[in-house]
Short mmCIF file of N, CA and C and ligand atoms in Angstrom, two decimals:
data_model
loop_
_atom_site.label_atom_id
_atom_site.label_comp_id
_atom_site.label_asym_id
_atom_site.label_seq_id
_atom_site.Cartn_x
_atom_site.Cartn_y
_atom_site.Cartn_z
N UNK A 3 151.79 47.85 55.88
CA UNK A 3 151.58 47.20 56.14
C UNK A 3 151.59 46.59 57.90
N UNK A 4 151.94 47.09 58.47
CA UNK A 4 151.77 46.55 59.85
C UNK A 4 150.25 47.28 60.32
N UNK A 5 149.76 48.18 60.01
CA UNK A 5 148.94 48.60 60.07
C UNK A 5 147.36 47.11 60.25
N UNK A 6 148.45 46.44 59.13
CA UNK A 6 147.32 45.28 58.79
C UNK A 6 147.19 44.54 59.02
N UNK A 7 148.14 44.49 60.48
CA UNK A 7 148.40 43.71 61.72
C UNK A 7 147.38 43.92 62.15
N UNK A 8 147.10 45.30 63.16
CA UNK A 8 146.77 45.42 63.64
C UNK A 8 145.11 45.49 63.09
N UNK A 9 144.27 45.48 62.23
CA UNK A 9 143.34 45.40 61.80
C UNK A 9 143.31 43.28 61.35
N UNK A 10 143.94 42.64 61.41
CA UNK A 10 143.14 41.88 61.47
C UNK A 10 143.62 41.60 63.13
N UNK A 11 143.88 41.97 64.30
CA UNK A 11 144.12 41.24 65.64
C UNK A 11 142.59 42.85 65.84
N UNK A 12 142.49 42.97 65.43
CA UNK A 12 141.11 43.45 66.25
C UNK A 12 140.01 43.61 65.45
N UNK A 13 140.48 42.52 64.47
CA UNK A 13 139.35 41.96 63.48
C UNK A 13 138.90 40.70 64.03
N UNK A 14 140.53 40.04 64.31
CA UNK A 14 140.20 38.28 63.84
C UNK A 14 140.71 37.94 65.31
N UNK A 15 141.29 38.34 66.01
CA UNK A 15 142.17 37.28 67.67
C UNK A 15 140.18 37.70 68.81
N UNK A 16 140.60 35.88 68.49
CA UNK A 16 139.50 36.05 69.60
C UNK A 16 139.57 36.53 71.36
N UNK A 17 140.92 36.94 71.63
CA UNK A 17 140.94 37.40 72.56
C UNK A 17 141.38 39.09 72.87
N UNK A 18 140.73 39.47 71.91
CA UNK A 18 141.27 40.96 71.54
C UNK A 18 139.12 41.29 72.03
N UNK A 19 139.13 41.55 72.86
CA UNK A 19 137.38 42.37 73.24
C UNK A 19 137.34 43.38 73.98
N UNK A 20 136.95 44.39 73.08
CA UNK A 20 136.94 45.76 73.21
C UNK A 20 137.52 46.69 73.93
N UNK A 21 139.36 46.35 72.99
CA UNK A 21 139.76 47.11 72.55
C UNK A 21 141.38 46.58 73.80
N UNK A 22 141.16 45.48 74.51
CA UNK A 22 141.69 44.25 75.70
C UNK A 22 142.03 43.47 74.99
N UNK A 23 143.45 42.98 75.35
CA UNK A 23 143.44 41.21 75.36
C UNK A 23 143.21 40.20 76.40
N UNK A 24 141.76 39.35 76.73
CA UNK A 24 141.75 39.51 77.57
C UNK A 24 142.67 38.07 78.32
N UNK A 25 143.27 37.90 76.98
CA UNK A 25 144.56 36.37 77.66
C UNK A 25 145.27 37.97 78.81
N UNK A 26 145.68 38.91 78.65
CA UNK A 26 147.02 39.51 79.03
C UNK A 26 146.55 40.76 79.79
N UNK A 27 145.10 40.79 80.06
CA UNK A 27 144.17 42.22 80.82
C UNK A 27 144.76 43.21 80.72
N UNK A 28 145.33 43.51 79.47
CA UNK A 28 145.67 44.27 79.25
C UNK A 28 145.64 45.10 78.26
N UNK A 29 145.84 46.01 76.86
CA UNK A 29 146.26 46.63 76.03
C UNK A 29 147.10 45.57 75.12
N UNK A 30 146.64 45.45 73.79
CA UNK A 30 146.99 44.37 72.90
C UNK A 30 148.03 45.13 72.20
N UNK A 31 149.29 43.95 73.08
CA UNK A 31 150.79 44.34 72.35
C UNK A 31 150.81 44.99 71.35
N UNK A 32 150.67 43.99 70.07
CA UNK A 32 150.34 44.24 68.50
C UNK A 32 150.00 45.02 68.70
N UNK A 33 148.74 45.43 69.02
CA UNK A 33 147.96 46.97 67.82
C UNK A 33 148.80 47.66 69.19
N UNK A 34 148.77 48.24 70.55
CA UNK A 34 149.46 49.56 70.70
C UNK A 34 150.48 49.85 71.00
N UNK A 35 151.69 48.32 71.13
CA UNK A 35 153.16 48.72 72.07
C UNK A 35 152.84 48.53 72.87
N UNK A 36 153.81 48.19 73.40
CA UNK A 36 153.13 47.99 75.98
C UNK A 36 155.30 48.15 75.88
N UNK A 37 155.48 48.44 77.01
CA UNK A 37 155.75 48.53 78.47
C UNK A 37 156.36 48.00 78.64
N UNK A 38 158.25 48.02 79.06
CA UNK A 38 159.12 46.76 79.62
C UNK A 38 159.77 47.33 79.90
N UNK A 39 159.98 47.40 81.32
CA UNK A 39 161.44 48.43 82.57
C UNK A 39 160.97 49.66 81.61
N UNK A 40 160.12 50.15 81.91
CA UNK A 40 160.18 51.45 81.94
C UNK A 40 160.16 51.97 80.50
N UNK A 41 160.26 51.13 79.47
CA UNK A 41 160.74 51.23 78.28
C UNK A 41 159.66 51.21 77.23
N UNK A 42 159.62 51.97 76.41
CA UNK A 42 157.51 51.77 75.81
C UNK A 42 158.33 51.23 73.82
N UNK A 43 158.23 49.95 74.07
CA UNK A 43 158.18 49.16 73.36
C UNK A 43 157.30 49.63 71.91
N UNK A 44 157.66 49.61 70.60
CA UNK A 44 157.04 49.71 68.79
C UNK A 44 155.69 48.23 69.05
N UNK A 45 154.85 47.84 68.51
CA UNK A 45 153.62 47.42 68.17
C UNK A 45 154.30 46.95 68.06
N UNK A 46 155.31 47.01 66.66
CA UNK A 46 155.80 46.16 65.35
C UNK A 46 156.34 45.23 66.82
N UNK A 47 157.51 45.78 67.00
CA UNK A 47 158.36 44.85 67.67
C UNK A 47 157.38 43.86 68.81
N UNK A 48 156.74 43.72 69.07
CA UNK A 48 156.37 43.12 70.12
C UNK A 48 155.90 41.46 68.87
N UNK A 49 154.58 40.76 70.15
CA UNK A 49 154.96 39.42 69.37
C UNK A 49 153.85 38.71 70.79
N UNK A 50 152.56 37.99 70.15
CA UNK A 50 151.82 37.60 70.83
C UNK A 50 151.54 35.79 70.38
N UNK A 51 152.05 35.18 71.24
CA UNK A 51 152.31 33.70 70.37
C UNK A 51 151.06 32.98 70.15
N UNK A 52 149.18 33.22 70.96
CA UNK A 52 148.24 33.19 70.75
C UNK A 52 147.80 33.63 69.01
N UNK A 53 148.37 34.86 69.09
CA UNK A 53 147.91 34.97 67.78
C UNK A 53 148.93 34.68 66.47
N UNK A 54 150.72 34.43 66.85
CA UNK A 54 151.05 33.99 66.52
C UNK A 54 150.17 31.99 65.52
N UNK A 55 149.66 31.68 66.28
CA UNK A 55 149.60 29.96 66.12
C UNK A 55 148.26 29.93 66.19
N UNK A 56 146.88 31.13 66.36
CA UNK A 56 145.55 30.89 66.22
C UNK A 56 144.89 32.02 64.94
N UNK A 57 146.65 33.18 65.06
CA UNK A 57 144.93 34.28 63.69
C UNK A 57 146.05 33.96 62.83
N UNK A 58 146.87 34.18 62.81
CA UNK A 58 148.06 34.08 61.89
C UNK A 58 148.02 32.87 60.16
N UNK A 59 148.01 31.61 61.28
CA UNK A 59 148.29 31.04 59.78
C UNK A 59 147.26 31.23 58.79
N UNK A 60 145.53 31.84 58.91
CA UNK A 60 144.91 32.16 58.01
C UNK A 60 145.40 32.93 57.47
N UNK A 61 146.03 33.88 57.35
CA UNK A 61 146.68 34.94 56.43
C UNK A 61 147.93 35.15 56.19
N UNK A 62 148.45 34.39 55.20
CA UNK A 62 149.77 34.35 54.58
C UNK A 62 149.78 35.44 54.46
N UNK A 63 149.83 36.10 53.71
CA UNK A 63 150.37 37.34 53.52
C UNK A 63 150.76 39.15 54.72
N UNK A 64 149.70 38.05 55.56
CA UNK A 64 150.88 38.89 56.48
C UNK A 64 151.24 38.86 57.96
N UNK A 65 151.18 36.91 57.58
CA UNK A 65 152.38 36.48 57.93
C UNK A 65 153.78 36.15 57.63
N UNK A 66 153.72 37.10 56.39
CA UNK A 66 155.19 36.92 55.76
C UNK A 66 155.46 38.50 56.54
N UNK A 67 154.61 39.42 56.52
CA UNK A 67 155.51 40.43 57.25
C UNK A 67 155.00 40.84 59.03
N UNK A 68 154.22 40.09 59.71
CA UNK A 68 155.18 39.69 61.03
C UNK A 68 156.11 39.38 61.13
N UNK A 69 156.32 38.64 60.63
CA UNK A 69 158.10 37.45 60.61
C UNK A 69 158.70 38.53 59.82
N UNK A 70 158.59 39.11 59.43
CA UNK A 70 159.97 40.58 58.13
C UNK A 70 159.91 39.64 57.12
N UNK A 71 159.21 38.72 56.34
CA UNK A 71 159.41 37.80 55.85
C UNK A 71 159.85 39.02 53.69
N UNK A 72 158.67 39.35 54.38
CA UNK A 72 158.56 40.53 53.25
C UNK A 72 158.68 41.64 53.80
N UNK A 73 160.12 42.74 52.48
CA UNK A 73 161.10 43.84 53.15
C UNK A 73 160.74 44.43 52.43
N UNK A 74 160.33 45.44 53.86
CA UNK A 74 159.38 46.87 53.05
C UNK A 74 160.40 48.23 53.21
N UNK A 75 161.15 48.35 52.17
CA UNK A 75 162.12 49.67 52.61
C UNK A 75 161.27 50.30 52.21
N UNK A 76 162.14 51.26 54.10
CA UNK A 76 162.11 52.61 53.88
C UNK A 76 162.01 54.13 53.99
N UNK A 77 163.68 52.85 54.36
CA UNK A 77 164.49 53.63 53.95
C UNK A 77 165.69 54.40 52.45
N UNK A 78 166.17 54.81 52.62
CA UNK A 78 167.00 55.16 51.27
C UNK A 78 168.28 56.43 51.67
N UNK A 79 169.92 55.60 51.30
CA UNK A 79 170.70 55.23 52.48
C UNK A 79 171.20 56.33 51.21
N UNK A 80 171.88 56.93 52.63
CA UNK A 80 172.38 58.46 51.63
C UNK A 80 174.07 57.82 51.15
N UNK A 81 174.21 56.98 51.48
CA UNK A 81 175.51 56.80 51.24
C UNK A 81 175.27 56.65 49.25
N UNK A 82 175.09 55.37 49.53
CA UNK A 82 175.19 54.78 47.92
C UNK A 82 173.83 54.76 47.10
N UNK A 83 172.35 55.86 47.51
CA UNK A 83 171.25 56.19 47.47
C UNK A 83 170.87 54.22 47.63
N UNK A 84 170.58 53.25 47.54
CA UNK A 84 170.82 52.50 47.44
C UNK A 84 169.10 52.34 48.85
N UNK A 85 167.92 51.57 48.17
CA UNK A 85 167.09 51.22 49.59
C UNK A 85 167.20 50.64 50.23
N UNK A 86 167.30 50.40 51.51
CA UNK A 86 167.32 49.71 52.71
C UNK A 86 165.66 50.05 53.85
N UNK A 87 166.71 48.70 54.24
CA UNK A 87 165.09 49.06 55.50
C UNK A 87 165.58 48.88 57.12
N UNK A 88 165.42 49.90 57.66
CA UNK A 88 165.79 49.86 59.09
C UNK A 88 164.70 50.19 60.00
N UNK A 89 164.57 49.57 61.30
CA UNK A 89 163.53 50.25 62.13
C UNK A 89 163.80 51.71 62.83
N UNK A 90 165.46 51.62 63.10
CA UNK A 90 165.30 52.94 63.68
C UNK A 90 165.53 54.42 62.68
N UNK A 91 164.55 55.14 63.15
CA UNK A 91 164.90 56.47 62.79
C UNK A 91 165.68 56.69 62.06
N UNK A 92 167.37 57.13 63.48
CA UNK A 92 167.73 57.56 62.66
C UNK A 92 169.38 57.16 62.15
N UNK A 93 168.86 56.20 61.40
CA UNK A 93 169.62 55.37 60.14
C UNK A 93 169.42 55.70 59.06
N UNK A 94 171.21 56.49 58.63
CA UNK A 94 170.57 56.92 57.32
C UNK A 94 171.87 56.43 56.56
N UNK A 95 172.29 55.43 56.66
CA UNK A 95 172.87 54.78 56.26
C UNK A 95 173.01 53.20 56.12
N UNK A 96 173.35 52.16 54.78
CA UNK A 96 172.40 51.11 54.46
C UNK A 96 173.51 50.05 55.33
N UNK A 97 174.60 50.62 55.67
CA UNK A 97 175.50 49.81 56.33
C UNK A 97 176.67 50.71 56.72
N UNK A 98 177.56 49.91 57.40
CA UNK A 98 178.75 50.64 57.90
C UNK A 98 179.45 50.72 56.91
N UNK A 99 179.74 49.82 55.64
CA UNK A 99 180.82 50.69 55.31
C UNK A 99 179.60 51.97 54.05
N UNK A 100 179.21 52.45 54.85
CA UNK A 100 178.40 53.30 53.78
C UNK A 100 179.38 54.69 54.29
N UNK A 101 178.27 53.94 56.40
CA UNK A 101 178.57 55.34 57.11
C UNK A 101 180.18 55.10 57.57
N UNK A 102 180.76 54.31 57.36
CA UNK A 102 182.28 55.16 57.49
C UNK A 102 183.45 55.25 56.01
N UNK A 103 182.73 55.11 54.60
CA UNK A 103 183.24 56.08 53.55
C UNK A 103 182.13 56.96 53.06
N UNK A 104 180.93 57.38 53.64
CA UNK A 104 180.69 58.39 54.10
C UNK A 104 180.97 60.16 54.91
N UNK A 105 181.64 59.64 56.38
CA UNK A 105 182.77 59.76 56.92
C UNK A 105 183.82 60.99 56.35
N UNK A 106 184.52 59.11 55.92
CA UNK A 106 186.04 60.18 54.82
C UNK A 106 185.60 60.97 54.19
N UNK A 107 184.70 61.12 53.11
CA UNK A 107 183.93 61.98 52.14
C UNK A 107 184.26 63.48 53.27
N UNK A 108 183.05 63.88 54.54
CA UNK A 108 183.54 64.54 55.14
C UNK A 108 183.93 65.35 55.76
N UNK A 109 185.24 64.51 55.86
CA UNK A 109 186.61 64.45 55.98
C UNK A 109 187.51 65.14 55.34
N UNK A 110 187.55 64.48 54.00
CA UNK A 110 188.08 65.76 53.72
C UNK A 110 187.99 66.54 52.60
N UNK A 111 186.71 66.84 52.82
CA UNK A 111 186.09 67.47 52.70
C UNK A 111 185.72 68.84 53.15
N UNK A 112 185.96 68.79 54.11
CA UNK A 112 186.72 69.96 54.88
C UNK A 112 187.94 70.25 55.30
N UNK A 113 188.66 68.65 55.20
CA UNK A 113 190.40 69.37 54.28
C UNK A 113 190.48 70.03 53.58
N UNK A 114 189.35 70.19 52.58
CA UNK A 114 189.43 71.25 50.87
C UNK A 114 189.46 72.35 51.24
N UNK A 115 188.78 71.99 52.47
CA UNK A 115 188.17 74.16 52.64
C UNK A 115 189.10 74.98 53.28
N UNK A 116 189.95 73.23 53.54
CA UNK A 116 190.93 74.53 55.16
C UNK A 116 191.71 74.94 53.89
N UNK A 117 192.41 74.05 52.90
CA UNK A 117 193.12 74.21 51.95
C UNK A 117 193.33 75.83 51.21
N UNK A 118 191.76 76.23 51.18
CA UNK A 118 191.57 77.35 50.05
C UNK A 118 192.10 78.77 50.97
ZN1 ZN B 219 174.55 52.37 51.64
#
């Protein structure tokens, strides 16, 4: 879905010319991400005021995606098995509750092994 936003930028944004944003005079942050104080920011976390005002309103579906209204469940919780959405690659639990109860379980397991 984020890919579609990139497509919308490259095909529709008036400031996107030859792979560059002429407003920012660099690669469009929405297609290739950007760097802020030495840290890499993913394209999906970047925003563009021009894009939001001039390009997005014409495409309601992508507008919802852009603002995160449409939740794409890209993860499955290791604790409860429910789908959840996270931007972090390392997240394996949907919530703190699952994280804590999972930790408790491993603790009990470790104790049982010791008892044998
Ligand atoms: Zn869970």
